[in-house]
Amino acid sequence: MFSTWFGGDKDKKDEEPAGVFHEYPHPANWRETVDELYARFGADGEQIPVDMCPCGGRKATVRRFLVARKYKVDEAEKMLRDTIVWRQTVSVGNVKGVDNILKAKPRWDLLGDNRKIIPSTPFHCYSKQGFPVYIVRLGKGDGALATTAPEDCHVYCSLIRGEHLTKVIVPEAQKRYKANGGMKGMLKGKEEEAAGGAAGVAAAVAAVAAVGVAEAAADGGAPNGKKKEVAAEDDALDVMDKQVVVVDLEGIGMSALRCLYVFKVINSVAAYNYPELSKAIYILNSPSVFDYIWSAVKPLLAAHTQSKIRIFSTGPDQYKALQRILDDDDIPDYLTPQVEGQAVKGRVGCVTDFAAGCRPKGVKEMDVWIESLSEDPDKRNPD
């Protein structure tokens, strides 16, 4: 068994990481850099369609694109402008543009195939740190179908997933986050932790995670390491715009390499147009052939995305790691150690399973959302 944040040496047995999540090393002048890029899109950033910004946060969106391009302003500007154009020009069938695709008749045929290829649920639960959790059981997917499904299938479903994440899941997480005091409440929890208050531990982690440790990183350059005051309630960057992704690879073999093209298509949609929406990616039950698969996938991923990935094969350390981010009742049953003769532990029915007739709550809620946006009279999901 091995576990690591990718970016280190996987051949070494890592100690438990100091933090639950890997944090991006924001530069000391990150706020000024955000303002610089923001100003390139109009005095109030009005050239950035608010519809593409989770919770309407244009500045938070600008920061995500900056992180994706390592705070290189010109590169981040190009990426953001390319995304704005993509939203107007992407096509699925004979429908062009994100808004029109969402208003058109839902492509339940493509969604059905995608859910066989990638059994998942868009929203499983909230992590202990407050982040929405996306569950994927990749090892149970239909690899043969993945190689024969049309490109529209992968583009459409990645688009739907990205729009649902930014328009539904993130805003709901933000409401929950703000109800708990936002960053100010999280920072209070951090102070309680420093004072020895056990109740502040989870909140302290979320305080740092919620803003990508941006303030902590910036304060590192302050004289004598003194903390800067943060106007949390009015901070346009105080957005819970990240998710935790849990991917189960049980059943994956070398044949997965045949699906590399599918991954490239999905990644071209998600990484370039919905960047920096993942806080961490937990890869579980990694097979013995994982190194070969990883060598093919790694070049397609941004360096910072690689650093968010943590890999486990089977064993108690895998379950222990999940317990750091999920309540026991939220850990899927197939990732929970079971005792023969006893009741099943963990949550059952976590991902779509057509054979078993399982359609998780998160999938049903997504389907209702898809129907709500469509203007076609024949928009109901036939399933």
Coordinates of C-alpha atoms in Angstrom, one line a residue:
M1 CA 0.0 0.0 0.0
F2 CA 1.2 3.5 -0.6
S3 CA -0.4 6.9 -0.1
T4 CA 1.0 10.2 -1.2
W5 CA 0.2 13.7 -2.4
F6 CA 1.5 13.5 -6.0
G7 CA 4.3 15.8 -6.3
G8 CA 6.4 14.0 -3.7
D9 CA 8.2 10.7 -4.0
K10 CA 5.7 7.8 -4.1
D11 CA 8.5 5.3 -3.4
K12 CA 8.8 6.7 0.1
K13 CA 6.3 5.8 2.8
D14 CA 4.8 9.2 3.5
E15 CA 3.8 10.4 7.0
E16 CA 0.3 11.6 7.4
P17 CA 0.2 15.0 5.7
A18 CA 0.3 18.0 8.0
G19 CA -3.0 19.3 6.5
V20 CA -6.0 17.4 5.3
F21 CA -5.6 19.0 1.8
H22 CA -2.6 20.2 -0.2
E23 CA -2.7 24.0 -0.4
Y24 CA -1.6 26.2 -3.3
P25 CA 1.3 28.5 -2.5
H26 CA -0.3 31.8 -3.4
P27 CA 2.1 34.7 -3.9
A28 CA 2.2 37.5 -1.3
N29 CA 0.6 40.0 -3.8
W30 CA -2.1 37.6 -4.9
R31 CA -4.9 40.1 -4.3
E32 CA -3.2 42.8 -6.4
T33 CA -2.8 40.2 -9.1
V34 CA -6.5 39.3 -9.0
D35 CA -7.3 43.0 -9.3
E36 CA -5.0 43.5 -12.2
L37 CA -6.6 40.7 -14.2
Y38 CA -10.1 41.7 -13.2
A39 CA -9.5 45.2 -14.5
R40 CA -8.7 43.8 -18.0
F41 CA -12.3 42.7 -18.3
G42 CA -13.8 46.2 -17.6
A43 CA -13.9 48.5 -14.6
D44 CA -16.3 46.1 -12.8
G45 CA -15.3 42.9 -14.6
E46 CA -18.5 43.2 -16.6
Q47 CA -16.9 41.4 -19.7
I48 CA -16.9 38.2 -17.6
P49 CA -20.4 36.6 -18.0
V50 CA -21.8 36.4 -14.4
D51 CA -23.5 33.2 -15.5
M52 CA -20.2 31.4 -15.6
C53 CA -19.2 32.5 -12.1
P54 CA -20.2 30.4 -9.1
C55 CA -22.4 32.5 -6.8
G56 CA -21.9 35.4 -9.2
G57 CA -18.4 35.9 -8.0
R58 CA -16.4 37.4 -10.8
K59 CA -13.3 38.0 -8.7
A60 CA -13.3 34.5 -7.3
T61 CA -13.6 33.2 -10.8
V62 CA -10.6 35.4 -11.9
R63 CA -8.6 33.9 -9.0
R64 CA -9.4 30.4 -10.1
F65 CA -8.1 31.0 -13.6
L66 CA -5.0 32.7 -12.2
V67 CA -4.3 29.7 -10.0
A68 CA -4.7 27.4 -13.1
R69 CA -2.0 29.5 -14.8
K70 CA 0.2 29.9 -11.8
Y71 CA -0.6 33.6 -11.4
K72 CA 0.8 34.4 -14.9
V73 CA -1.6 37.2 -15.8
D74 CA -1.3 37.1 -19.5
E75 CA -1.8 33.3 -19.7
A76 CA -4.8 33.5 -17.3
E77 CA -6.4 36.3 -19.3
K78 CA -6.1 34.2 -22.5
M79 CA -7.5 31.1 -20.8
L80 CA -10.5 33.1 -19.4
R81 CA -11.2 34.8 -22.8
D82 CA -11.0 31.4 -24.5
T83 CA -13.5 30.0 -22.0
I84 CA -15.9 32.9 -22.7
V85 CA -15.6 32.1 -26.5
W86 CA -16.0 28.4 -25.8
R87 CA -19.3 29.0 -23.9
Q88 CA -20.6 30.7 -27.1
T89 CA -19.3 28.2 -29.6
V90 CA -19.4 24.7 -28.1
S91 CA -21.8 22.4 -29.9
V92 CA -23.7 19.3 -29.1
G93 CA -25.5 17.9 -32.1
N94 CA -27.0 20.9 -33.9
V95 CA -27.2 23.1 -30.7
K96 CA -24.6 25.7 -30.2
G97 CA -23.6 27.5 -27.0
V98 CA -23.9 26.6 -23.4
D99 CA -27.1 28.5 -22.7
N100 CA -28.8 27.0 -25.7
I101 CA -27.6 23.5 -24.9
L102 CA -29.2 23.9 -21.4
K103 CA -32.4 25.2 -22.9
A104 CA -32.7 22.5 -25.6
K105 CA -34.2 19.0 -25.1
P106 CA -32.0 17.2 -22.6
R107 CA -29.9 14.5 -24.2
W108 CA -30.9 11.7 -21.9
D109 CA -29.4 9.2 -24.3
L110 CA -25.9 10.7 -23.8
L111 CA -26.4 11.0 -20.1
G112 CA -27.5 7.4 -19.9
D113 CA -24.4 6.2 -21.7
N114 CA -22.2 8.4 -19.6
R115 CA -23.6 7.1 -16.4
K116 CA -22.8 3.6 -17.5
I117 CA -19.3 4.6 -18.5
I118 CA -18.7 6.6 -15.3
P119 CA -20.9 5.4 -12.4
S120 CA -21.1 8.4 -10.0
T121 CA -23.2 10.8 -8.1
P122 CA -22.7 14.6 -8.6
F123 CA -23.4 15.3 -4.9
H124 CA -22.8 12.6 -2.3
C125 CA -22.5 14.6 1.0
Y126 CA -20.5 17.4 2.6
S127 CA -17.0 16.6 3.9
K128 CA -16.2 17.4 7.5
Q129 CA -14.5 20.5 6.2
G130 CA -17.6 21.7 4.5
F131 CA -16.8 20.8 0.9
P132 CA -19.3 19.0 -1.4
V133 CA -18.2 15.5 -2.3
Y134 CA -18.3 13.9 -5.7
I135 CA -18.2 10.1 -5.8
V136 CA -17.0 8.1 -8.8
R137 CA -16.8 4.4 -9.1
L138 CA -14.6 4.3 -12.2
G139 CA -13.7 0.6 -11.9
K140 CA -17.4 -0.4 -12.4
G141 CA -17.7 1.6 -15.6
D142 CA -18.4 0.2 -19.1
G143 CA -15.0 0.5 -20.8
A144 CA -16.3 -1.0 -24.1
L145 CA -19.0 1.6 -24.3
A146 CA -16.5 4.4 -23.5
T147 CA -14.6 3.7 -26.6
T148 CA -17.6 3.6 -28.9
A149 CA -19.7 6.5 -27.5
P150 CA -19.6 9.6 -29.6
E151 CA -17.5 12.6 -28.6
D152 CA -20.8 14.5 -28.0
C153 CA -21.5 12.2 -25.1
H154 CA -18.3 13.2 -23.3
V155 CA -18.6 16.9 -24.1
Y156 CA -22.3 17.2 -23.2
C157 CA -22.0 15.3 -19.9
S158 CA -18.8 17.2 -18.9
L159 CA -20.6 20.5 -19.7
I160 CA -23.7 19.4 -17.7
R161 CA -21.6 18.3 -14.8
G162 CA -19.6 21.6 -14.8
E163 CA -22.7 23.8 -15.0
H164 CA -24.5 21.8 -12.3
L165 CA -21.5 22.1 -10.1
T166 CA -21.2 25.9 -10.5
K167 CA -24.9 26.7 -10.6
V168 CA -26.3 24.3 -8.0
I169 CA -23.8 22.5 -5.8
V170 CA -21.3 25.3 -5.1
P171 CA -24.1 27.9 -4.3
E172 CA -25.7 25.4 -1.9
A173 CA -22.3 24.8 -0.3
Q174 CA -21.8 28.6 -0.1
K175 CA -25.1 29.1 1.7
R176 CA -24.1 26.5 4.2
Y177 CA -20.7 28.0 4.6
K178 CA -22.1 31.5 5.1
A179 CA -24.7 30.2 7.6
N180 CA -21.8 29.0 9.7
G181 CA -20.2 32.4 9.7
G182 CA -18.2 32.3 6.5
M183 CA -14.5 32.9 6.8
K184 CA -15.0 34.9 9.9
G185 CA -16.7 31.9 11.6
M186 CA -14.0 29.6 10.3
L187 CA -11.2 31.8 11.6
K188 CA -12.9 31.9 15.0
G189 CA -12.8 28.1 15.0
K190 CA -9.1 28.3 14.2
E191 CA -8.6 30.5 17.2
E192 CA -10.5 28.0 19.4
E193 CA -8.2 25.2 18.1
A194 CA -5.1 27.2 18.9
A195 CA -6.6 27.7 22.4
G196 CA -7.1 24.0 22.7
G197 CA -10.8 23.9 21.9
A198 CA -11.6 20.5 20.3
A199 CA -14.7 21.9 18.7
G200 CA -12.6 24.2 16.6
V201 CA -10.6 21.5 14.8
A202 CA -12.9 20.8 11.9
A203 CA -13.8 24.5 11.6
A204 CA -10.1 25.4 11.6
V205 CA -9.4 23.1 8.7
A206 CA -12.3 24.5 6.8
A207 CA -11.2 28.1 7.5
V208 CA -7.9 27.5 5.7
A209 CA -9.4 25.3 3.0
A210 CA -12.3 27.6 2.2
V211 CA -10.1 30.3 0.8
G212 CA -7.3 28.1 -0.5
V213 CA -5.1 29.3 2.3
A214 CA -4.6 32.5 0.3
E215 CA -4.6 34.8 3.3
A216 CA -2.2 32.5 5.2
A217 CA 0.2 32.4 2.2
A218 CA 0.1 36.1 1.7
D219 CA 0.6 36.8 5.4
G220 CA 3.8 34.8 5.2
G221 CA 5.4 37.8 3.6
A222 CA 4.2 40.3 6.2
P223 CA 6.8 41.8 8.5
N224 CA 7.4 39.6 11.6
G225 CA 4.8 37.2 10.2
K226 CA 2.0 39.3 11.6
K227 CA -1.5 38.4 10.3
K228 CA -3.3 40.9 8.2
E229 CA -6.9 41.8 9.0
V230 CA -9.4 40.1 6.7
A231 CA -12.8 41.7 6.0
A232 CA -14.4 38.3 5.7
E233 CA -18.0 39.2 5.4
D234 CA -17.4 41.6 2.5
D235 CA -14.7 39.7 0.8
A236 CA -15.7 38.9 -2.8
L237 CA -13.2 36.1 -2.8
D238 CA -14.7 34.3 0.2
V239 CA -16.4 31.7 -1.8
M240 CA -16.7 27.9 -1.1
D241 CA -16.0 27.0 -4.7
K242 CA -14.3 23.7 -4.4
Q243 CA -15.3 20.0 -4.2
V244 CA -13.7 16.9 -2.9
V245 CA -13.6 14.0 -5.5
V246 CA -13.4 10.4 -4.4
V247 CA -12.6 7.9 -7.1
D248 CA -12.7 4.1 -6.6
L249 CA -10.5 2.2 -9.1
E250 CA -11.4 -1.4 -8.0
G251 CA -11.7 -3.4 -11.1
I252 CA -9.5 -1.2 -13.3
G253 CA -6.9 -2.9 -15.5
M254 CA -4.6 -2.2 -18.3
S255 CA -7.6 -2.1 -20.7
A256 CA -8.3 1.4 -19.2
L257 CA -5.6 2.7 -21.4
R258 CA -8.0 2.2 -24.3
C259 CA -10.2 4.9 -22.8
L260 CA -7.4 7.5 -22.8
Y261 CA -9.1 9.5 -25.6
V262 CA -12.2 9.7 -23.5
F263 CA -10.2 11.2 -20.6
K264 CA -8.6 13.7 -23.0
V265 CA -12.0 14.9 -24.2
I266 CA -13.4 15.2 -20.6
N267 CA -10.2 16.9 -19.4
S268 CA -10.3 19.4 -22.3
V269 CA -13.8 20.5 -21.2
A270 CA -13.3 20.4 -17.4
A271 CA -9.7 21.6 -17.0
Y272 CA -9.9 24.5 -19.5
N273 CA -13.4 25.8 -18.9
Y274 CA -14.1 24.8 -15.3
P275 CA -10.7 25.1 -13.7
E276 CA -9.7 24.8 -10.0
L277 CA -13.1 23.5 -8.7
S278 CA -11.5 20.6 -6.9
K279 CA -10.0 20.8 -3.4
A280 CA -8.7 17.3 -3.4
I281 CA -8.9 14.1 -5.4
Y282 CA -8.7 10.8 -3.5
I283 CA -7.9 7.8 -5.7
L284 CA -8.8 4.6 -3.9
N285 CA -8.2 0.9 -4.5
S286 CA -5.4 1.7 -7.0
P287 CA -4.5 -1.5 -8.8
S288 CA -1.0 -3.0 -9.3
V289 CA -1.0 -1.6 -12.9
F290 CA -1.7 1.9 -11.7
D291 CA 1.8 3.2 -12.4
Y292 CA 1.4 2.3 -16.0
I293 CA -2.0 4.1 -16.2
W294 CA -0.7 7.1 -14.3
S295 CA 2.3 7.5 -16.7
A296 CA -0.2 7.9 -19.5
V297 CA -2.6 10.2 -17.6
K298 CA -0.1 12.4 -15.7
P299 CA 1.0 14.5 -18.7
L300 CA -2.5 15.5 -19.4
L301 CA -3.0 17.0 -15.9
A302 CA -1.8 20.4 -14.7
A303 CA 1.0 20.3 -12.1
H304 CA -1.3 21.8 -9.4
T305 CA -4.0 19.2 -10.2
Q306 CA -1.4 16.5 -9.7
S307 CA -0.6 17.9 -6.3
K308 CA -4.2 17.6 -5.2
I309 CA -4.3 13.8 -5.9
R310 CA -3.8 11.3 -3.1
I311 CA -3.4 7.7 -4.0
F312 CA -4.3 4.6 -1.9
S313 CA -4.5 0.9 -2.5
T314 CA -6.5 -1.2 -0.1
G315 CA -5.8 -1.3 3.6
P316 CA -6.7 0.4 6.9
D317 CA -4.8 3.6 5.9
Q318 CA -7.2 4.1 3.0
Y319 CA -10.2 4.0 5.4
K320 CA -8.4 6.1 8.0
A321 CA -7.8 8.8 5.3
L322 CA -11.5 8.8 4.4
Q323 CA -12.4 9.2 8.1
R324 CA -10.5 12.4 8.1
I325 CA -12.8 13.9 5.5
L326 CA -16.1 12.0 5.8
D327 CA -18.3 10.9 8.6
D328 CA -18.4 7.1 8.9
D329 CA -22.1 7.0 7.8
D330 CA -21.1 8.9 4.6
I331 CA -18.3 6.6 3.6
P332 CA -19.6 4.3 0.8
D333 CA -20.2 0.7 1.9
Y334 CA -17.8 -0.6 -0.7
L335 CA -15.0 1.5 0.9
T336 CA -15.9 0.5 4.4
P337 CA -14.4 -2.5 6.1
Q338 CA -17.1 -5.1 6.6
V339 CA -17.5 -7.9 9.2
E340 CA -19.0 -11.1 7.9
G341 CA -22.3 -11.8 9.6
Q342 CA -22.9 -8.2 10.7
A343 CA -25.0 -5.5 9.2
V344 CA -23.5 -3.6 6.3
K345 CA -21.6 -0.5 7.4
G346 CA -21.4 2.7 5.4
R347 CA -23.7 4.2 2.9
V348 CA -25.2 2.0 0.2
G349 CA -26.4 3.0 -3.3
C350 CA -23.8 5.8 -3.7
V351 CA -23.5 5.7 -7.5
T352 CA -25.7 4.9 -10.5
D353 CA -26.1 1.2 -11.1
F354 CA -28.4 0.4 -14.0
A355 CA -28.3 -3.4 -13.3
A356 CA -29.4 -2.9 -9.7
G357 CA -31.9 -0.1 -10.6
C358 CA -30.0 2.3 -8.4
R359 CA -30.3 6.0 -9.1
P360 CA -28.8 8.0 -6.2
K361 CA -30.5 11.1 -4.8
G362 CA -27.8 13.3 -6.2
V363 CA -28.4 12.0 -9.7
K364 CA -32.2 12.4 -9.4
E365 CA -31.7 16.0 -8.2
M366 CA -29.5 16.8 -11.1
D367 CA -32.1 15.4 -13.5
V368 CA -34.7 17.6 -12.0
W369 CA -32.4 20.6 -12.5
I370 CA -31.8 19.6 -16.1
E371 CA -35.5 19.4 -16.8
S372 CA -36.1 22.8 -15.1
L373 CA -33.7 24.6 -17.5
S374 CA -35.0 22.9 -20.7
E375 CA -37.6 24.8 -22.7
D376 CA -38.5 21.7 -24.8
P377 CA -42.0 20.2 -24.1
D378 CA -40.5 16.7 -24.3
K379 CA -37.9 17.2 -21.6
R380 CA -38.8 14.5 -19.1
N381 CA -36.3 11.8 -18.3
P382 CA -37.8 8.6 -19.7
D383 CA -36.0 6.6 -17.0

